[in-house]
Short mmCIF file of C-alpha atoms in Angstrom, two decimals:
data_model
loop_
_atom_site.label_atom_id
_atom_site.label_comp_id
_atom_site.label_asym_id
_atom_site.label_seq_id
_atom_site.Cartn_x
_atom_site.Cartn_y
_atom_site.Cartn_z
CA MET A 402 -39.48 12.05 -23.58
CA GLY A 403 -42.52 10.99 -22.00
CA SER A 404 -42.25 10.86 -18.28
CA GLU A 405 -41.87 7.08 -18.12
CA GLU A 406 -40.54 6.04 -21.69
CA VAL A 407 -37.61 4.04 -21.73
CA LYS A 408 -35.00 4.11 -24.39
CA LEU A 409 -31.53 2.51 -24.55
CA LEU A 410 -28.57 3.85 -26.53
CA GLY A 411 -26.98 0.75 -27.44
CA ALA A 412 -25.07 -1.02 -30.22
CA TRP A 413 -25.48 -4.62 -31.52
CA ALA A 414 -22.29 -5.76 -30.99
CA SER A 415 -21.73 -4.67 -27.37
CA PRO A 416 -21.89 -7.19 -24.66
CA PHE A 417 -22.24 -4.44 -22.08
CA VAL A 418 -25.60 -3.24 -23.99
CA HIS A 419 -26.84 -6.90 -24.10
CA ARG A 420 -26.63 -7.17 -20.24
CA VAL A 421 -28.82 -4.24 -19.85
CA GLU A 422 -31.35 -5.60 -22.92
CA TRP A 423 -31.46 -8.81 -20.87
CA ALA A 424 -32.26 -7.29 -17.72
CA LEU A 425 -34.93 -5.13 -19.12
CA LYS A 426 -36.44 -8.30 -20.90
CA LEU A 427 -36.27 -10.09 -17.52
CA LYS A 428 -38.39 -7.32 -16.10
CA GLY A 429 -40.81 -7.27 -19.04
CA ILE A 430 -40.05 -3.63 -19.78
CA VAL A 431 -40.99 -2.40 -23.09
CA TYR A 432 -38.24 -0.05 -24.54
CA GLU A 433 -36.94 1.71 -27.48
CA ASP A 434 -33.73 0.52 -28.93
CA VAL A 435 -31.56 3.23 -30.39
CA GLU A 436 -28.59 1.90 -32.49
CA GLU A 437 -25.44 4.05 -32.08
CA ASN A 438 -22.45 3.78 -34.65
CA LEU A 439 -19.48 3.65 -32.29
CA PHE A 440 -17.24 4.84 -35.07
CA ASN A 441 -19.49 8.14 -35.49
CA LYS A 442 -21.18 8.77 -32.04
CA SER A 443 -24.58 10.57 -32.23
CA PRO A 444 -25.23 13.89 -30.57
CA LEU A 445 -27.76 11.94 -28.10
CA LEU A 446 -24.81 9.66 -26.83
CA LEU A 447 -22.56 12.65 -26.38
CA LYS A 448 -25.34 14.65 -24.62
CA TYR A 449 -26.47 11.79 -22.21
CA ASN A 450 -23.02 10.20 -21.43
CA PRO A 451 -20.66 13.26 -22.09
CA ILE A 452 -17.97 11.88 -19.61
CA HIS A 453 -17.45 8.34 -21.31
CA THR A 454 -19.45 8.77 -24.60
CA LYS A 455 -19.96 4.91 -24.37
CA VAL A 456 -22.89 2.79 -24.77
CA PRO A 457 -25.10 1.40 -22.82
CA VAL A 458 -27.08 4.63 -21.96
CA LEU A 459 -30.31 4.11 -20.22
CA LEU A 460 -32.74 6.96 -20.68
CA HIS A 461 -35.91 6.90 -18.40
CA ALA A 462 -38.39 9.50 -17.07
CA GLY A 463 -36.12 12.36 -18.41
CA LYS A 464 -32.79 11.01 -16.99
CA SER A 465 -29.94 9.14 -18.20
CA ILE A 466 -27.88 6.35 -16.64
CA SER A 467 -24.48 4.90 -17.81
CA GLU A 468 -22.28 2.10 -16.78
CA SER A 469 -23.90 -1.35 -17.45
CA LEU A 470 -23.73 -2.56 -13.71
CA VAL A 471 -24.98 0.58 -12.48
CA ILE A 472 -27.95 0.55 -14.98
CA ILE A 473 -28.72 -3.08 -14.09
CA GLU A 474 -29.10 -2.05 -10.48
CA TYR A 475 -31.30 0.92 -11.32
CA ILE A 476 -33.49 -1.24 -13.38
CA ASP A 477 -33.78 -3.70 -10.41
CA GLU A 478 -34.47 -0.97 -7.84
CA THR A 479 -36.93 0.78 -10.37
CA TRP A 480 -39.01 -2.32 -11.35
CA LYS A 481 -39.62 -4.70 -8.59
CA GLN A 482 -41.03 -7.65 -10.48
CA ASN A 483 -38.41 -10.67 -11.19
CA PRO A 484 -35.63 -9.48 -8.89
CA ILE A 485 -32.27 -9.50 -10.40
CA LEU A 486 -30.35 -9.18 -7.07
CA PRO A 487 -31.17 -11.28 -4.21
CA GLU A 488 -32.75 -9.90 -1.09
CA ASP A 489 -30.30 -10.75 1.66
CA PRO A 490 -27.63 -8.10 2.17
CA PHE A 491 -24.69 -10.80 2.35
CA GLU A 492 -25.96 -12.53 -0.79
CA ARG A 493 -26.34 -9.17 -2.63
CA ALA A 494 -22.59 -8.40 -1.63
CA ASN A 495 -21.52 -11.64 -3.16
CA ALA A 496 -23.34 -11.00 -6.20
CA ARG A 497 -21.60 -7.58 -6.31
CA PHE A 498 -18.13 -8.97 -5.71
CA TRP A 499 -18.48 -11.53 -8.36
CA ALA A 500 -19.81 -9.11 -11.01
CA LYS A 501 -16.95 -7.09 -10.18
CA PHE A 502 -14.65 -10.12 -10.49
CA VAL A 503 -15.88 -10.80 -14.07
CA ASP A 504 -15.58 -7.42 -15.15
CA GLU A 505 -12.06 -6.55 -14.01
CA GLU A 506 -10.33 -10.01 -13.94
CA PHE A 507 -11.69 -11.92 -16.69
CA MET A 508 -13.58 -9.55 -19.19
CA GLU A 509 -10.83 -6.97 -19.36
CA ALA A 510 -8.32 -9.76 -19.83
CA ILE A 511 -10.27 -10.88 -22.71
CA ARG A 512 -10.68 -7.50 -24.18
CA GLN A 513 -7.07 -6.96 -24.07
CA ALA A 514 -6.25 -10.14 -25.52
CA LEU A 515 -8.42 -9.13 -28.45
CA ILE A 516 -6.50 -5.88 -29.07
CA SER A 517 -2.86 -7.23 -28.31
CA GLU A 518 -0.30 -9.78 -29.86
CA GLY A 519 2.91 -11.66 -28.68
CA GLU A 520 3.92 -11.56 -25.05
CA GLN A 521 1.39 -9.07 -23.85
CA GLN A 522 -1.54 -11.36 -25.41
CA GLU A 523 0.11 -14.34 -23.66
CA LYS A 524 -0.06 -12.47 -20.35
CA GLU A 525 -3.73 -11.59 -21.04
CA VAL A 526 -4.69 -15.26 -21.97
CA LYS A 527 -3.11 -16.60 -18.76
CA GLN A 528 -4.90 -14.09 -16.86
CA ALA A 529 -8.15 -14.87 -18.18
CA ILE A 530 -7.56 -18.87 -17.84
CA GLU A 531 -6.71 -17.96 -14.22
CA ALA A 532 -9.85 -16.08 -13.65
CA LEU A 533 -11.89 -18.68 -15.36
CA GLU A 534 -10.55 -21.37 -12.99
CA ILE A 535 -11.73 -19.30 -10.11
CA ILE A 536 -15.48 -18.78 -11.62
CA GLU A 537 -15.45 -22.68 -12.39
CA GLY A 538 -14.75 -23.21 -8.74
CA GLU A 539 -17.56 -20.94 -7.57
CA LEU A 540 -19.89 -22.30 -10.15
CA LYS A 541 -19.31 -26.10 -8.67
CA SER A 542 -21.28 -25.25 -5.71
CA LYS A 543 -24.42 -23.75 -7.46
CA GLN A 544 -27.44 -24.83 -8.90
CA LYS A 545 -28.22 -23.91 -12.52
CA PHE A 546 -26.92 -20.46 -12.19
CA PHE A 547 -25.25 -17.99 -10.09
CA GLY A 548 -28.60 -16.92 -9.27
CA GLY A 549 -29.91 -20.35 -8.00
CA GLU A 550 -32.68 -21.69 -10.16
CA LYS A 551 -33.29 -18.31 -12.04
CA ILE A 552 -30.83 -16.13 -13.76
CA GLY A 553 -29.46 -13.28 -11.44
CA PHE A 554 -27.01 -10.56 -11.64
CA VAL A 555 -23.86 -12.27 -11.91
CA ASP A 556 -25.38 -14.56 -14.77
CA ILE A 557 -26.40 -11.25 -16.58
CA VAL A 558 -22.96 -9.92 -16.12
CA LEU A 559 -21.05 -13.09 -17.36
CA GLY A 560 -23.58 -13.87 -20.06
CA TRP A 561 -21.41 -12.31 -22.79
CA VAL A 562 -19.07 -15.26 -22.90
CA THR A 563 -21.85 -17.39 -24.36
CA ALA A 564 -21.56 -15.49 -27.67
CA TRP A 565 -18.53 -13.37 -27.56
CA LEU A 566 -15.89 -15.68 -26.11
CA GLU A 567 -15.60 -17.91 -29.04
CA VAL A 568 -15.54 -15.11 -31.40
CA VAL A 569 -12.73 -13.30 -29.76
CA GLU A 570 -10.89 -16.48 -29.42
CA GLU A 571 -11.34 -17.10 -33.36
CA VAL A 572 -10.48 -13.35 -34.28
CA ALA A 573 -7.44 -12.96 -31.56
CA GLY A 574 -6.22 -16.62 -32.46
CA ILE A 575 -6.38 -17.62 -28.66
CA LYS A 576 -7.77 -20.28 -26.58
CA VAL A 577 -9.25 -19.83 -23.14
CA PHE A 578 -12.19 -22.03 -22.88
CA ASP A 579 -12.12 -25.97 -22.61
CA SER A 580 -15.29 -27.94 -21.84
CA GLN A 581 -13.36 -30.88 -20.38
CA LYS A 582 -11.28 -28.23 -18.04
CA PHE A 583 -14.47 -26.24 -17.12
CA PRO A 584 -17.27 -28.53 -17.05
CA SER A 585 -19.43 -26.46 -14.48
CA PHE A 586 -18.84 -23.33 -16.54
CA ASN A 587 -20.03 -25.30 -19.60
CA ASN A 588 -23.19 -26.56 -17.95
CA TRP A 589 -23.83 -22.98 -16.90
CA MET A 590 -23.36 -21.72 -20.58
CA GLU A 591 -25.87 -24.30 -21.80
CA ASN A 592 -28.43 -23.46 -19.15
CA PHE A 593 -27.81 -19.78 -20.06
CA VAL A 594 -28.40 -19.84 -23.66
CA GLU A 595 -31.49 -22.05 -23.25
CA THR A 596 -33.27 -19.40 -21.39
CA PRO A 597 -35.87 -17.68 -23.86
CA ILE A 598 -35.17 -14.09 -23.16
CA ILE A 599 -31.49 -14.89 -23.82
CA LYS A 600 -31.93 -17.15 -27.02
CA ASP A 601 -33.60 -14.21 -28.45
CA LYS A 602 -31.23 -11.73 -27.92
CA LEU A 603 -27.87 -12.96 -28.93
CA PRO A 604 -26.11 -11.56 -31.77
CA SER A 605 -25.04 -13.44 -35.06
CA ARG A 606 -21.76 -15.01 -34.73
CA ASP A 607 -20.81 -14.35 -38.52
CA LYS A 608 -21.32 -10.55 -37.94
CA LEU A 609 -19.55 -10.70 -34.77
CA VAL A 610 -16.53 -12.18 -36.21
CA LEU A 611 -16.63 -9.55 -38.84
CA TYR A 612 -16.88 -6.70 -36.45
CA PHE A 613 -14.19 -8.00 -33.92
CA HIS A 614 -11.78 -8.47 -36.80
CA LYS A 615 -12.34 -4.81 -37.61
CA ILE A 616 -11.85 -3.95 -33.98
CA ARG A 617 -8.58 -5.99 -33.56
CA GLU A 618 -7.08 -4.48 -36.63
CA PHE A 619 -8.00 -0.73 -35.71
CA SER A 620 -6.63 -1.37 -32.36
CA LEU A 621 -3.30 -3.02 -33.33
CA ALA A 622 -3.14 0.07 -35.86
CA SER A 623 -3.36 2.65 -33.28
CA PRO A 624 -2.19 1.23 -30.09
CA THR A 625 -3.00 4.50 -27.95
CA ILE A 626 -6.70 3.81 -28.18
CA LYS A 627 -6.36 0.87 -25.81
CA MET B 1362 -17.01 -15.44 15.86
CA GLY B 1363 -20.20 -14.28 17.92
CA SER B 1364 -23.02 -13.94 15.53
CA GLU B 1365 -23.23 -10.24 15.38
CA GLU B 1366 -19.73 -9.57 16.13
CA VAL B 1367 -18.09 -7.02 13.65
CA LYS B 1368 -14.30 -7.25 12.69
CA LEU B 1369 -12.41 -5.46 10.03
CA LEU B 1370 -9.30 -7.06 8.45
CA GLY B 1371 -7.47 -3.66 7.56
CA ALA B 1372 -4.08 -1.86 7.27
CA TRP B 1373 -3.62 1.68 8.68
CA ALA B 1374 -2.05 2.96 5.45
CA SER B 1375 -4.93 1.47 2.95
CA PRO B 1376 -7.15 4.16 1.75
CA PHE B 1377 -9.89 1.14 0.89
CA VAL B 1378 -9.75 0.42 4.50
CA HIS B 1379 -10.14 3.79 5.54
CA ARG B 1380 -13.37 3.92 3.58
CA VAL B 1381 -15.07 1.17 5.31
CA GLU B 1382 -13.86 2.32 8.61
CA TRP B 1383 -15.43 5.82 7.82
CA ALA B 1384 -18.73 4.06 6.89
CA LEU B 1385 -18.55 1.93 10.16
CA LYS B 1386 -18.25 5.19 12.19
CA LEU B 1387 -20.99 6.87 10.19
CA LYS B 1388 -23.33 4.15 11.31
CA GLY B 1389 -21.98 4.00 14.87
CA ILE B 1390 -20.96 0.39 14.51
CA VAL B 1391 -18.52 -0.95 17.22
CA TYR B 1392 -16.00 -3.12 15.47
CA GLU B 1393 -12.65 -4.79 16.25
CA ASP B 1394 -9.69 -3.50 14.14
CA VAL B 1395 -7.58 -6.36 12.97
CA GLU B 1396 -4.19 -5.00 11.46
CA GLU B 1397 -2.76 -6.84 8.66
CA ASN B 1398 0.94 -6.66 7.47
CA LEU B 1399 0.48 -6.54 3.67
CA PHE B 1400 4.22 -7.78 3.36
CA ASN B 1401 3.38 -10.84 5.27
CA LYS B 1402 -0.16 -11.78 4.97
CA SER B 1403 -2.12 -13.55 7.83
CA PRO B 1404 -3.88 -16.91 7.56
CA LEU B 1405 -7.02 -15.06 8.52
CA LEU B 1406 -6.91 -12.83 5.40
CA LEU B 1407 -5.95 -15.73 3.14
CA LYS B 1408 -8.93 -17.61 4.58
CA TYR B 1409 -11.40 -14.87 4.13
CA ASN B 1410 -10.24 -13.09 0.95
CA PRO B 1411 -8.74 -16.26 -0.84
CA ILE B 1412 -9.11 -14.77 -4.23
CA HIS B 1413 -7.56 -11.23 -3.88
CA THR B 1414 -5.91 -11.67 -0.61
CA LYS B 1415 -6.35 -7.85 -0.01
CA VAL B 1416 -7.61 -5.79 2.78
CA PRO B 1417 -10.31 -4.52 3.77
CA VAL B 1418 -12.30 -7.71 4.62
CA LEU B 1419 -15.36 -7.12 6.71
CA LEU B 1420 -16.40 -9.96 9.11
CA HIS B 1421 -20.07 -10.09 10.46
CA ALA B 1422 -22.25 -12.78 11.60
CA GLY B 1423 -19.69 -15.38 10.57
CA LYS B 1424 -19.51 -14.19 6.93
CA SER B 1425 -16.96 -12.37 5.01
CA ILE B 1426 -17.23 -9.55 2.46
CA SER B 1427 -14.29 -7.89 0.46
CA GLU B 1428 -14.07 -4.94 -1.80
CA SER B 1429 -14.51 -1.83 -0.39
CA LEU B 1430 -17.27 -0.52 -2.49
CA VAL B 1431 -19.16 -3.81 -1.94
CA ILE B 1432 -18.48 -3.67 1.94
CA ILE B 1433 -19.95 -0.08 2.00
CA GLU B 1434 -23.04 -1.14 0.22
CA TYR B 1435 -23.38 -4.06 2.48
CA ILE B 1436 -22.88 -1.77 5.58
CA ASP B 1437 -25.60 0.55 4.26
CA GLU B 1438 -28.02 -2.38 3.72
CA THR B 1439 -27.43 -3.89 7.01
CA TRP B 1440 -27.42 -1.15 9.21
CA LYS B 1441 -30.29 1.37 8.22
CA GLN B 1442 -29.52 4.54 10.48
CA ASN B 1443 -27.72 7.34 8.94
CA PRO B 1444 -28.04 6.32 5.11
CA ILE B 1445 -24.80 6.31 2.98
CA LEU B 1446 -26.61 5.90 -0.31
CA PRO B 1447 -29.63 7.99 -1.29
CA GLU B 1448 -33.08 6.39 -1.22
CA ASP B 1449 -34.08 7.31 -4.99
CA PRO B 1450 -33.13 4.84 -7.66
CA PHE B 1451 -31.88 7.46 -9.76
CA GLU B 1452 -29.77 9.25 -7.10
CA ARG B 1453 -28.45 5.89 -6.35
CA ALA B 1454 -27.36 5.11 -9.76
CA ASN B 1455 -25.76 8.44 -10.05
CA ALA B 1456 -23.75 7.87 -6.66
CA ARG B 1457 -22.59 4.55 -8.01
CA PHE B 1458 -21.63 6.09 -11.30
CA TRP B 1459 -19.31 8.69 -9.53
CA ALA B 1460 -17.81 6.08 -7.19
CA LYS B 1461 -16.91 4.09 -9.98
CA PHE B 1462 -15.50 7.05 -11.98
CA VAL B 1463 -13.29 8.05 -8.69
CA ASP B 1464 -11.84 4.59 -8.42
CA GLU B 1465 -11.24 3.77 -12.24
CA GLU B 1466 -10.37 7.08 -13.64
CA PHE B 1467 -8.79 9.11 -10.78
CA MET B 1468 -7.47 6.67 -8.06
CA GLU B 1469 -6.10 4.17 -10.42
CA ALA B 1470 -4.16 6.88 -12.14
CA ILE B 1471 -2.72 8.20 -8.92
CA ARG B 1472 -1.87 4.69 -8.00
CA GLN B 1473 0.03 4.06 -11.19
CA ALA B 1474 1.77 7.35 -10.92
CA LEU B 1475 2.91 6.26 -7.40
CA ILE B 1476 4.62 3.29 -9.02
CA SER B 1477 5.95 4.55 -12.23
CA GLU B 1478 8.36 7.05 -13.71
CA GLY B 1479 9.11 9.01 -16.92
CA GLU B 1480 6.65 8.78 -19.82
CA GLN B 1481 4.30 6.32 -18.10
CA GLN B 1482 4.14 8.47 -14.96
CA GLU B 1483 3.31 11.73 -17.16
CA LYS B 1484 0.53 9.82 -18.82
CA GLU B 1485 -0.88 8.66 -15.42
CA VAL B 1486 -0.62 12.35 -14.00
CA LYS B 1487 -2.39 13.70 -17.17
CA GLN B 1488 -5.15 11.30 -16.72
CA ALA B 1489 -5.51 12.00 -12.85
CA ILE B 1490 -5.85 15.82 -13.91
CA GLU B 1491 -8.31 15.22 -16.48
CA ALA B 1492 -10.21 13.37 -14.04
CA LEU B 1493 -10.05 15.82 -11.40
CA GLU B 1494 -11.30 18.48 -13.68
CA ILE B 1495 -14.27 16.29 -14.29
CA ILE B 1496 -14.96 15.78 -10.52
CA GLU B 1497 -14.35 19.76 -10.13
CA GLY B 1498 -17.14 20.27 -12.49
CA GLU B 1499 -19.58 17.90 -10.66
CA LEU B 1500 -18.85 19.44 -7.42
CA LYS B 1501 -19.64 22.90 -8.56
CA SER B 1502 -23.27 22.18 -8.45
CA LYS B 1503 -23.14 20.54 -5.12
CA GLN B 1504 -23.84 21.72 -1.55
CA LYS B 1505 -21.22 20.81 0.97
CA PHE B 1506 -20.66 17.31 -0.10
CA PHE B 1507 -21.65 14.88 -2.91
CA GLY B 1508 -24.29 13.55 -0.54
CA GLY B 1509 -25.73 17.00 -0.18
CA GLU B 1510 -25.59 18.37 3.44
CA LYS B 1511 -23.94 15.13 4.88
CA ILE B 1512 -21.32 12.80 3.68
CA GLY B 1513 -22.50 10.07 1.45
CA PHE B 1514 -21.09 7.35 -0.83
CA VAL B 1515 -19.23 9.29 -3.30
CA ASP B 1516 -17.66 11.42 -0.48
CA ILE B 1517 -16.55 8.29 1.39
CA VAL B 1518 -14.94 7.01 -1.78
CA LEU B 1519 -13.17 10.13 -2.58
CA GLY B 1520 -12.17 10.66 0.98
CA TRP B 1521 -8.66 9.40 0.54
CA VAL B 1522 -7.51 12.45 -1.40
CA THR B 1523 -7.58 14.31 1.75
CA ALA B 1524 -4.80 12.65 3.29
CA TRP B 1525 -3.13 10.37 0.58
CA LEU B 1526 -3.00 12.75 -2.63
CA GLU B 1527 -0.48 15.14 -1.21
CA VAL B 1528 1.74 12.17 0.15
CA VAL B 1529 1.69 10.60 -3.10
CA GLU B 1530 2.46 13.85 -4.77
CA GLU B 1531 5.42 14.24 -2.71
CA VAL B 1532 6.73 10.56 -2.85
CA ALA B 1533 6.31 10.27 -6.44
CA GLY B 1534 7.37 14.00 -7.28
CA ILE B 1535 4.17 14.89 -9.10
CA LYS B 1536 1.78 17.60 -9.09
CA VAL B 1537 -1.99 17.12 -9.48
CA PHE B 1538 -4.00 19.17 -7.04
CA ASP B 1539 -3.99 23.08 -7.18
CA SER B 1540 -6.32 25.01 -4.96
CA GLN B 1541 -6.65 27.78 -7.56
CA LYS B 1542 -7.68 25.60 -10.32
CA PHE B 1543 -9.88 23.32 -8.20
CA PRO B 1544 -11.60 25.67 -5.92
CA SER B 1545 -14.82 23.45 -5.52
CA PHE B 1546 -12.77 20.40 -4.81
CA ASN B 1547 -10.69 22.38 -2.46
CA ASN B 1548 -13.78 23.43 -0.42
CA TRP B 1549 -14.98 19.78 -0.41
CA MET B 1550 -11.75 18.63 1.23
CA GLU B 1551 -11.94 21.39 3.82
CA ASN B 1552 -15.49 20.45 4.59
CA PHE B 1553 -14.65 16.73 4.82
CA VAL B 1554 -11.62 16.71 6.99
CA GLU B 1555 -13.72 18.98 9.37
CA THR B 1556 -16.29 16.19 9.81
CA PRO B 1557 -15.64 14.83 13.20
CA ILE B 1558 -15.80 11.04 12.32
CA ILE B 1559 -13.31 11.69 9.69
CA LYS B 1560 -10.86 13.89 11.43
CA ASP B 1561 -10.32 11.27 14.23
CA LYS B 1562 -9.72 8.58 11.44
CA LEU B 1563 -6.92 10.00 9.30
CA PRO B 1564 -3.35 8.35 9.26
CA SER B 1565 -0.29 10.39 10.10
CA ARG B 1566 1.32 12.28 7.27
CA ASP B 1567 4.81 11.35 8.09
CA LYS B 1568 3.96 7.82 8.61
CA LEU B 1569 2.29 7.63 5.19
CA VAL B 1570 5.18 9.21 3.54
CA LEU B 1571 7.62 6.73 4.58
CA TYR B 1572 5.44 3.94 3.80
CA PHE B 1573 4.61 4.94 0.37
CA HIS B 1574 8.22 5.49 -0.22
CA LYS B 1575 8.71 1.87 0.51
CA ILE B 1576 5.80 0.77 -1.81
CA ARG B 1577 7.32 3.06 -4.59
CA GLU B 1578 10.95 1.66 -4.25
CA PHE B 1579 9.59 -1.84 -4.03
CA SER B 1580 7.29 -1.49 -7.01
CA LEU B 1581 9.96 0.06 -9.33
CA ALA B 1582 12.15 -2.58 -8.33
CA SER B 1583 9.73 -5.49 -9.22
CA PRO B 1584 7.86 -4.09 -12.18
CA THR B 1585 5.72 -7.13 -12.59
CA ILE B 1586 3.83 -6.49 -9.31
CA LYS B 1587 1.87 -3.60 -11.12
#
């Protein structure tokens, strides 16, 4: 690898990968996109993320970084233009708190709802709705974005909902979002998808539906994968 | 609250609280320790961490911060002496990666093993041992600590093992650690507990055993709490 070359090991259907792509676009970083097949992982992925063998992996200056939140912080610390995290320590802590909340309380419940059924799935849907109520409460006091007038850390972390949530609802036969019940969240989604760097980097809905049907069927058939 | 006053809502038996205390001690910050009873939470805790109602919560300059990893980063960004995270962005990313690994792959398995039995517990123990093998591999290439010659972010995050792991093993009737199998980890633990600020801030083993017996009994009797 050239000393400053940037490569991203990704997968088109992964919301975690899209976070990193959005962060790179926001910074105006040119990178090479290396598409992984998650059903048949490449030697490159096994080499650069041997512990989790998951995408995304960022390769930069001969080094590799894994875990989407960790990668976004790396990008923000390496390229200073268009800051993703705020400058003030308390605001930074707040952004990290909400990013963690989104991942652990909301996204994980949606992921589990996708690959479960019956009582287990109902429990996950309930958890997701409760998390969304808390996010709605937080968004009420915000301007356009969590990051204020511009997209920031929490916006990037939560951004998957704009393309993936409806797809998971359809594939898993569940209902989590309701624009009447979550008006601030609805506004936030509209603002998010209207942002040029985002609009250009959202996957096709139809392709996602097919792909997530496959994930759901595969997971229900082999429950130990969860 | 005075503008620069530091308070920590904590609980003597919580490894998450100890992380924050170690970070504050490392920085030489004077703080007031407010002990919470987790079986009967105070209005202060409900006010300052309404979402999770968990300790630790750091109160500083009229603001509250929750989640131990988030608090440690806040401490490191607010008081610059004795850095906890390295300066280089790649090294910082690496430290954050391992902190996440410790929490999600190792500590969570130990926590689940404490409050489960039978097949479920066996699964958690297996997961914990696999995580420990990976940590052992990483420690082989290190000097005294993850942070080099001095205690850093990952050391603080992993530090609970030195007092809590043996206690959980006893209370839950499991075996995870073996000094023959994990010599680098064993050395690291010895170095860690010999550090003055740590030695003074470890809870009593006997008290921990009693407390965790209570947690285990309580959790097994009310499985939905998990």
